[in-house]
Amino acid sequence: MKSVFLNKTFAFYFVIVSYILVNIYIFLFKNNYFYHYNLIPFGLLIIFIALVDIEKIMYILVFCTPLTITLKDLGISDGLNLSLPSEPLMIGITLVYLLNELAFSSTDKKLLKHPLTIIILIQVVWMAITITTSELPVISTKTLLARLWFITSSYFFVSMFFKKQKAILAHLLCYAVPLTLIVIITLFKHRNYNFDEKSADWIVSPFFNDHTSYGAMLAMYIPVLIGIMFLKNVSVFVKACCFVMLSIFFVGLVYSYARAGWLSLAIALVVFIIIILKVNLKYLFIIIGAILLILITFQSEIIMRMNKNSVVSDGDFQANLNSITNITTDVSNLERLNRWGCAVRIFEAYPYFGSGPGTYQFLYAPFQKSSQKTVISTNYGNKGNAHSEYLGPLCEQGIVGLLIMMSLTIYIIILGFKIIRTTNTFNIYVLSICIFLGIITYLAHGFLNNFLDTDKASVPFWGFLAMLVCIDLYQKNIIESAHK
């Protein structure tokens, strides 16, 4: 037995020392392969954890997502721009999930038959159809593949574990904790620039592309942290941690200067008031329809009024709020209008199937009007997407793409209100409200920006939808698990 132990010990140290020596050699002489080589232990660890406890992979994925850095930011690739380590993890999860599904058909049929799941699958199928008419088929194929591993890993895979309240809470906190760390780092960096608004856009790198996506995620998790503090069967320590994180998130959101984030949180507050007042959902849709009708009817007068607003976002909180409706001198607003105009004109050119998923940023340049260009516009069309989760599908997937996205949005609202108003359990009531309001912030934010082509937004968005669906399907199981 002693010789076997010595052999195992020798083998262990031999592997460790060999790895270190090879690592030194690669660092000195093969520097281009340094990052690739050092991913090997991480990959082996993930495989080991997956074999021992597959649920832990979900927590690792969610925890890693806010901290991911793209290959482009690392200087490894100018073409393929995966986020490390989240997207390789997602690809691995997707492959394992699909192989397991082919072999055992283990996904609950109730989940597959749920209306929300059906709408999501229809959206994926339509994306696949629009690839056949895409102006850039390779780009569209990559976009579809990315959407597949986002949805599979962040909706279907995680749904396997959301029959337990513990898993739902762990998912929520596994994203909130590293996001808190990022907020603290960002605030410390931002302090060196006296919290200047102009530095807010790039100070969030390399973790976020810009301050708008950063603000969107903070707004999405603020209702969640508030909700957890009111849950029963949650320790005082966890509630105290949530209070600290909530305070940090509020400060981070203010100094993000992300006006869309502030606005989405205000809309979530209005929805919360509607929930508390128990306004009939039918009347709610009538009110929304009436507001839209008024906006359309008096659009000329509204635009004239907005043209008189010359307040520019300059770092002052009040000025930033007032500048939201400035469409004469605020460059950010004007550029957004430019992108929206391009999206509409692309739709007019490709009304039925769109230009193809993911193609907007490569095609919008010639669709710009010189009268709508701003100082931050580019003739090369290399400054991002359509800045709308609704106009993006419209121009890239045609009128059907928009209708599917609108159907998804409307059904999410119906489902959220249905769960909240039919449950008799306090924990489910609170949990449903905070998750639903988190989704509302993103859906509202989606009118002004779109981030579902990134892992940072996809993991919480599809994860929150999975939580709502599982609460709808497995409410009894979740209630029982909360008492164990």
Short mmCIF file of N, CA and C in Angstrom, two decimals, residues 266-357:
data_model
loop_
_atom_site.label_atom_id
_atom_site.label_comp_id
_atom_site.label_asym_id
_atom_site.label_seq_id
_atom_site.Cartn_x
_atom_site.Cartn_y
_atom_site.Cartn_z
N ALA A 266 -38.00 53.04 -13.48
CA ALA A 266 -39.21 53.82 -13.20
C ALA A 266 -40.45 53.11 -13.75
N ILE A 267 -40.32 52.50 -14.93
CA ILE A 267 -41.44 51.75 -15.52
C ILE A 267 -41.77 50.53 -14.67
N ALA A 268 -40.73 49.87 -14.15
CA ALA A 268 -40.95 48.72 -13.26
C ALA A 268 -41.70 49.15 -12.00
N LEU A 269 -41.39 50.34 -11.51
CA LEU A 269 -42.08 50.87 -10.33
C LEU A 269 -43.56 51.09 -10.63
N VAL A 270 -43.86 51.61 -11.81
CA VAL A 270 -45.26 51.82 -12.23
C VAL A 270 -45.99 50.47 -12.31
N VAL A 271 -45.33 49.46 -12.87
CA VAL A 271 -45.93 48.13 -12.97
C VAL A 271 -46.16 47.56 -11.57
N PHE A 272 -45.23 47.80 -10.65
CA PHE A 272 -45.39 47.33 -9.27
C PHE A 272 -46.63 47.96 -8.63
N ILE A 273 -46.83 49.25 -8.86
CA ILE A 273 -48.02 49.95 -8.33
C ILE A 273 -49.29 49.34 -8.93
N ILE A 274 -49.25 49.02 -10.22
CA ILE A 274 -50.39 48.38 -10.88
C ILE A 274 -50.69 47.03 -10.25
N ILE A 275 -49.64 46.28 -9.91
CA ILE A 275 -49.81 44.97 -9.27
C ILE A 275 -50.45 45.13 -7.90
N ILE A 276 -49.95 46.09 -7.11
CA ILE A 276 -50.46 46.30 -5.76
C ILE A 276 -51.91 46.77 -5.80
N LEU A 277 -52.24 47.62 -6.78
CA LEU A 277 -53.61 48.14 -6.89
C LEU A 277 -54.55 47.13 -7.55
N LYS A 278 -53.98 46.02 -8.06
CA LYS A 278 -54.75 44.95 -8.69
C LYS A 278 -55.59 45.45 -9.87
N VAL A 279 -54.95 46.28 -10.70
CA VAL A 279 -55.62 46.78 -11.90
C VAL A 279 -55.86 45.61 -12.85
N ASN A 280 -57.05 45.53 -13.40
CA ASN A 280 -57.39 44.46 -14.34
C ASN A 280 -56.48 44.52 -15.57
N LEU A 281 -55.94 43.38 -15.95
CA LEU A 281 -54.98 43.33 -17.06
C LEU A 281 -55.61 43.83 -18.36
N LYS A 282 -56.90 43.60 -18.53
CA LYS A 282 -57.61 44.08 -19.73
C LYS A 282 -57.55 45.60 -19.80
N TYR A 283 -57.79 46.24 -18.66
CA TYR A 283 -57.74 47.70 -18.63
C TYR A 283 -56.32 48.21 -18.83
N LEU A 284 -55.35 47.44 -18.35
CA LEU A 284 -53.95 47.82 -18.51
C LEU A 284 -53.58 47.89 -19.99
N PHE A 285 -53.98 46.87 -20.75
CA PHE A 285 -53.69 46.85 -22.19
C PHE A 285 -54.47 47.97 -22.91
N ILE A 286 -55.67 48.28 -22.42
CA ILE A 286 -56.44 49.38 -23.00
C ILE A 286 -55.71 50.71 -22.77
N ILE A 287 -55.17 50.89 -21.56
CA ILE A 287 -54.43 52.11 -21.23
C ILE A 287 -53.19 52.23 -22.11
N ILE A 288 -52.45 51.10 -22.25
CA ILE A 288 -51.24 51.11 -23.08
C ILE A 288 -51.60 51.44 -24.53
N GLY A 289 -52.71 50.82 -25.02
CA GLY A 289 -53.16 51.08 -26.38
C GLY A 289 -53.55 52.54 -26.57
N ALA A 290 -54.22 53.10 -25.56
CA ALA A 290 -54.64 54.51 -25.63
C ALA A 290 -53.43 55.44 -25.66
N ILE A 291 -52.42 55.12 -24.85
CA ILE A 291 -51.19 55.93 -24.83
C ILE A 291 -50.51 55.90 -26.20
N LEU A 292 -50.43 54.69 -26.78
CA LEU A 292 -49.81 54.56 -28.11
C LEU A 292 -50.61 55.33 -29.15
N LEU A 293 -51.94 55.27 -29.05
CA LEU A 293 -52.80 55.98 -30.00
C LEU A 293 -52.59 57.49 -29.89
N ILE A 294 -52.47 57.99 -28.66
CA ILE A 294 -52.23 59.42 -28.43
C ILE A 294 -50.88 59.83 -29.00
N LEU A 295 -49.88 58.99 -28.78
CA LEU A 295 -48.54 59.29 -29.30
C LEU A 295 -48.52 59.36 -30.82
N ILE A 296 -49.25 58.43 -31.45
CA ILE A 296 -49.31 58.41 -32.92
C ILE A 296 -50.10 59.60 -33.44
N THR A 297 -51.24 59.88 -32.78
CA THR A 297 -52.13 60.97 -33.23
C THR A 297 -51.46 62.33 -33.12
N PHE A 298 -50.77 62.53 -32.00
CA PHE A 298 -50.16 63.84 -31.75
C PHE A 298 -48.64 63.82 -31.91
N GLN A 299 -48.16 62.93 -32.78
CA GLN A 299 -46.71 62.80 -32.92
C GLN A 299 -46.05 64.10 -33.39
N SER A 300 -46.73 64.84 -34.28
CA SER A 300 -46.15 66.10 -34.78
C SER A 300 -45.97 67.11 -33.65
N GLU A 301 -47.02 67.26 -32.83
CA GLU A 301 -46.96 68.20 -31.70
C GLU A 301 -45.90 67.77 -30.69
N ILE A 302 -45.81 66.43 -30.45
CA ILE A 302 -44.84 65.91 -29.49
C ILE A 302 -43.42 66.17 -29.98
N ILE A 303 -43.19 65.92 -31.27
CA ILE A 303 -41.85 66.14 -31.85
C ILE A 303 -41.48 67.62 -31.78
N MET A 304 -42.46 68.51 -32.05
CA MET A 304 -42.20 69.95 -31.97
C MET A 304 -41.81 70.34 -30.54
N ARG A 305 -42.50 69.76 -29.58
CA ARG A 305 -42.20 70.04 -28.17
C ARG A 305 -40.81 69.52 -27.82
N MET A 306 -40.48 68.32 -28.28
CA MET A 306 -39.17 67.74 -28.01
C MET A 306 -38.06 68.55 -28.67
N ASN A 307 -38.35 69.12 -29.83
CA ASN A 307 -37.35 69.94 -30.54
C ASN A 307 -36.98 71.19 -29.75
N LYS A 308 -37.89 71.61 -28.85
CA LYS A 308 -37.60 72.79 -28.03
C LYS A 308 -36.73 72.47 -26.82
N ASN A 309 -36.56 71.16 -26.56
CA ASN A 309 -35.73 70.73 -25.42
C ASN A 309 -34.26 70.73 -25.85
N SER A 310 -33.48 71.59 -25.25
CA SER A 310 -32.06 71.67 -25.60
C SER A 310 -31.15 71.24 -24.45
N VAL A 311 -31.75 70.62 -23.43
CA VAL A 311 -30.96 70.17 -22.28
C VAL A 311 -30.11 68.99 -22.69
N VAL A 312 -28.82 69.06 -22.43
CA VAL A 312 -27.88 68.00 -22.79
C VAL A 312 -27.42 67.28 -21.53
N SER A 313 -27.26 65.97 -21.60
CA SER A 313 -26.75 65.21 -20.46
C SER A 313 -25.32 65.65 -20.18
N ASP A 314 -25.10 66.17 -18.96
CA ASP A 314 -23.77 66.71 -18.65
C ASP A 314 -23.23 66.26 -17.31
N GLY A 315 -23.82 65.18 -16.76
CA GLY A 315 -23.34 64.69 -15.48
C GLY A 315 -24.27 65.03 -14.34
N ASP A 316 -25.08 66.07 -14.49
CA ASP A 316 -26.06 66.42 -13.49
C ASP A 316 -27.27 65.50 -13.62
N PHE A 317 -27.72 64.93 -12.50
CA PHE A 317 -28.79 63.93 -12.54
C PHE A 317 -30.06 64.48 -13.14
N GLN A 318 -30.46 65.69 -12.72
CA GLN A 318 -31.68 66.31 -13.25
C GLN A 318 -31.55 66.60 -14.74
N ALA A 319 -30.36 67.09 -15.14
CA ALA A 319 -30.13 67.39 -16.56
C ALA A 319 -30.19 66.12 -17.40
N ASN A 320 -29.66 65.04 -16.87
CA ASN A 320 -29.70 63.76 -17.59
C ASN A 320 -31.12 63.28 -17.80
N LEU A 321 -31.96 63.46 -16.78
CA LEU A 321 -33.36 63.06 -16.92
C LEU A 321 -34.07 63.92 -17.97
N ASN A 322 -33.83 65.23 -17.90
CA ASN A 322 -34.48 66.14 -18.85
C ASN A 322 -34.01 65.91 -20.28
N SER A 323 -32.77 65.44 -20.43
CA SER A 323 -32.20 65.26 -21.77
C SER A 323 -32.75 64.05 -22.50
N ILE A 324 -33.53 63.23 -21.81
CA ILE A 324 -34.08 62.02 -22.43
C ILE A 324 -34.91 62.37 -23.66
N THR A 325 -35.62 63.51 -23.61
CA THR A 325 -36.49 63.89 -24.73
C THR A 325 -35.85 64.94 -25.64
N ASN A 326 -34.55 65.18 -25.47
CA ASN A 326 -33.86 66.14 -26.32
C ASN A 326 -33.44 65.48 -27.63
N ILE A 327 -34.10 65.86 -28.73
CA ILE A 327 -33.75 65.28 -30.03
C ILE A 327 -33.20 66.34 -30.99
N THR A 328 -32.69 67.42 -30.38
CA THR A 328 -32.11 68.48 -31.22
C THR A 328 -30.60 68.59 -31.04
N THR A 329 -30.12 68.46 -29.79
CA THR A 329 -28.69 68.65 -29.54
C THR A 329 -28.03 67.50 -28.81
N ASP A 330 -28.81 66.59 -28.21
CA ASP A 330 -28.21 65.46 -27.50
C ASP A 330 -27.74 64.41 -28.50
N VAL A 331 -26.42 64.24 -28.60
CA VAL A 331 -25.83 63.37 -29.62
C VAL A 331 -26.28 61.92 -29.47
N SER A 332 -26.35 61.45 -28.22
CA SER A 332 -26.75 60.06 -27.98
C SER A 332 -28.16 59.79 -28.50
N ASN A 333 -29.08 60.70 -28.21
CA ASN A 333 -30.46 60.56 -28.69
C ASN A 333 -30.54 60.63 -30.21
N LEU A 334 -29.80 61.58 -30.79
CA LEU A 334 -29.82 61.74 -32.24
C LEU A 334 -29.26 60.52 -32.96
N GLU A 335 -28.20 59.94 -32.39
CA GLU A 335 -27.61 58.75 -33.01
C GLU A 335 -28.56 57.57 -32.91
N ARG A 336 -29.28 57.50 -31.79
CA ARG A 336 -30.28 56.42 -31.65
C ARG A 336 -31.37 56.57 -32.70
N LEU A 337 -31.82 57.81 -32.95
CA LEU A 337 -32.82 58.05 -33.99
C LEU A 337 -32.27 57.68 -35.36
N ASN A 338 -30.99 57.93 -35.56
CA ASN A 338 -30.33 57.56 -36.81
C ASN A 338 -30.38 56.04 -37.01
N ARG A 339 -30.06 55.30 -35.94
CA ARG A 339 -30.07 53.83 -36.02
C ARG A 339 -31.49 53.31 -36.25
N TRP A 340 -32.46 53.90 -35.58
CA TRP A 340 -33.85 53.46 -35.76
C TRP A 340 -34.32 53.73 -37.19
N GLY A 341 -33.94 54.89 -37.70
CA GLY A 341 -34.31 55.22 -39.08
C GLY A 341 -33.71 54.23 -40.07
N CYS A 342 -32.45 53.84 -39.82
CA CYS A 342 -31.79 52.84 -40.68
C CYS A 342 -32.52 51.51 -40.60
N ALA A 343 -32.95 51.13 -39.39
CA ALA A 343 -33.66 49.85 -39.20
C ALA A 343 -34.96 49.84 -40.00
N VAL A 344 -35.70 50.95 -39.97
CA VAL A 344 -36.96 51.04 -40.72
C VAL A 344 -36.70 50.97 -42.22
N ARG A 345 -35.65 51.64 -42.68
CA ARG A 345 -35.35 51.64 -44.12
C ARG A 345 -34.85 50.27 -44.58
N ILE A 346 -34.13 49.57 -43.72
CA ILE A 346 -33.71 48.19 -44.06
C ILE A 346 -34.94 47.30 -44.15
N PHE A 347 -35.90 47.49 -43.21
CA PHE A 347 -37.15 46.73 -43.25
C PHE A 347 -37.90 46.99 -44.55
N GLU A 348 -37.94 48.24 -44.95
CA GLU A 348 -38.64 48.59 -46.20
C GLU A 348 -37.98 47.93 -47.41
N ALA A 349 -36.66 47.73 -47.32
CA ALA A 349 -35.95 47.07 -48.42
C ALA A 349 -36.13 45.55 -48.37
N TYR A 350 -36.28 45.00 -47.15
CA TYR A 350 -36.45 43.54 -46.97
C TYR A 350 -37.64 43.28 -46.05
N PRO A 351 -38.87 43.55 -46.51
CA PRO A 351 -40.03 43.54 -45.60
C PRO A 351 -40.47 42.16 -45.09
N TYR A 352 -40.24 41.12 -45.84
CA TYR A 352 -40.82 39.82 -45.49
C TYR A 352 -39.88 38.94 -44.66
N PHE A 353 -38.63 38.82 -45.08
CA PHE A 353 -37.69 37.96 -44.37
C PHE A 353 -36.54 38.75 -43.73
N GLY A 354 -36.51 40.04 -43.94
CA GLY A 354 -35.45 40.85 -43.35
C GLY A 354 -34.12 40.67 -44.07
N SER A 355 -33.13 41.38 -43.58
CA SER A 355 -31.79 41.29 -44.19
C SER A 355 -31.00 40.10 -43.70
N GLY A 356 -31.50 39.43 -42.64
CA GLY A 356 -30.82 38.27 -42.08
C GLY A 356 -30.37 38.52 -40.65
N PRO A 357 -30.50 37.53 -39.75
CA PRO A 357 -30.10 37.71 -38.35
C PRO A 357 -28.65 38.16 -38.22
#
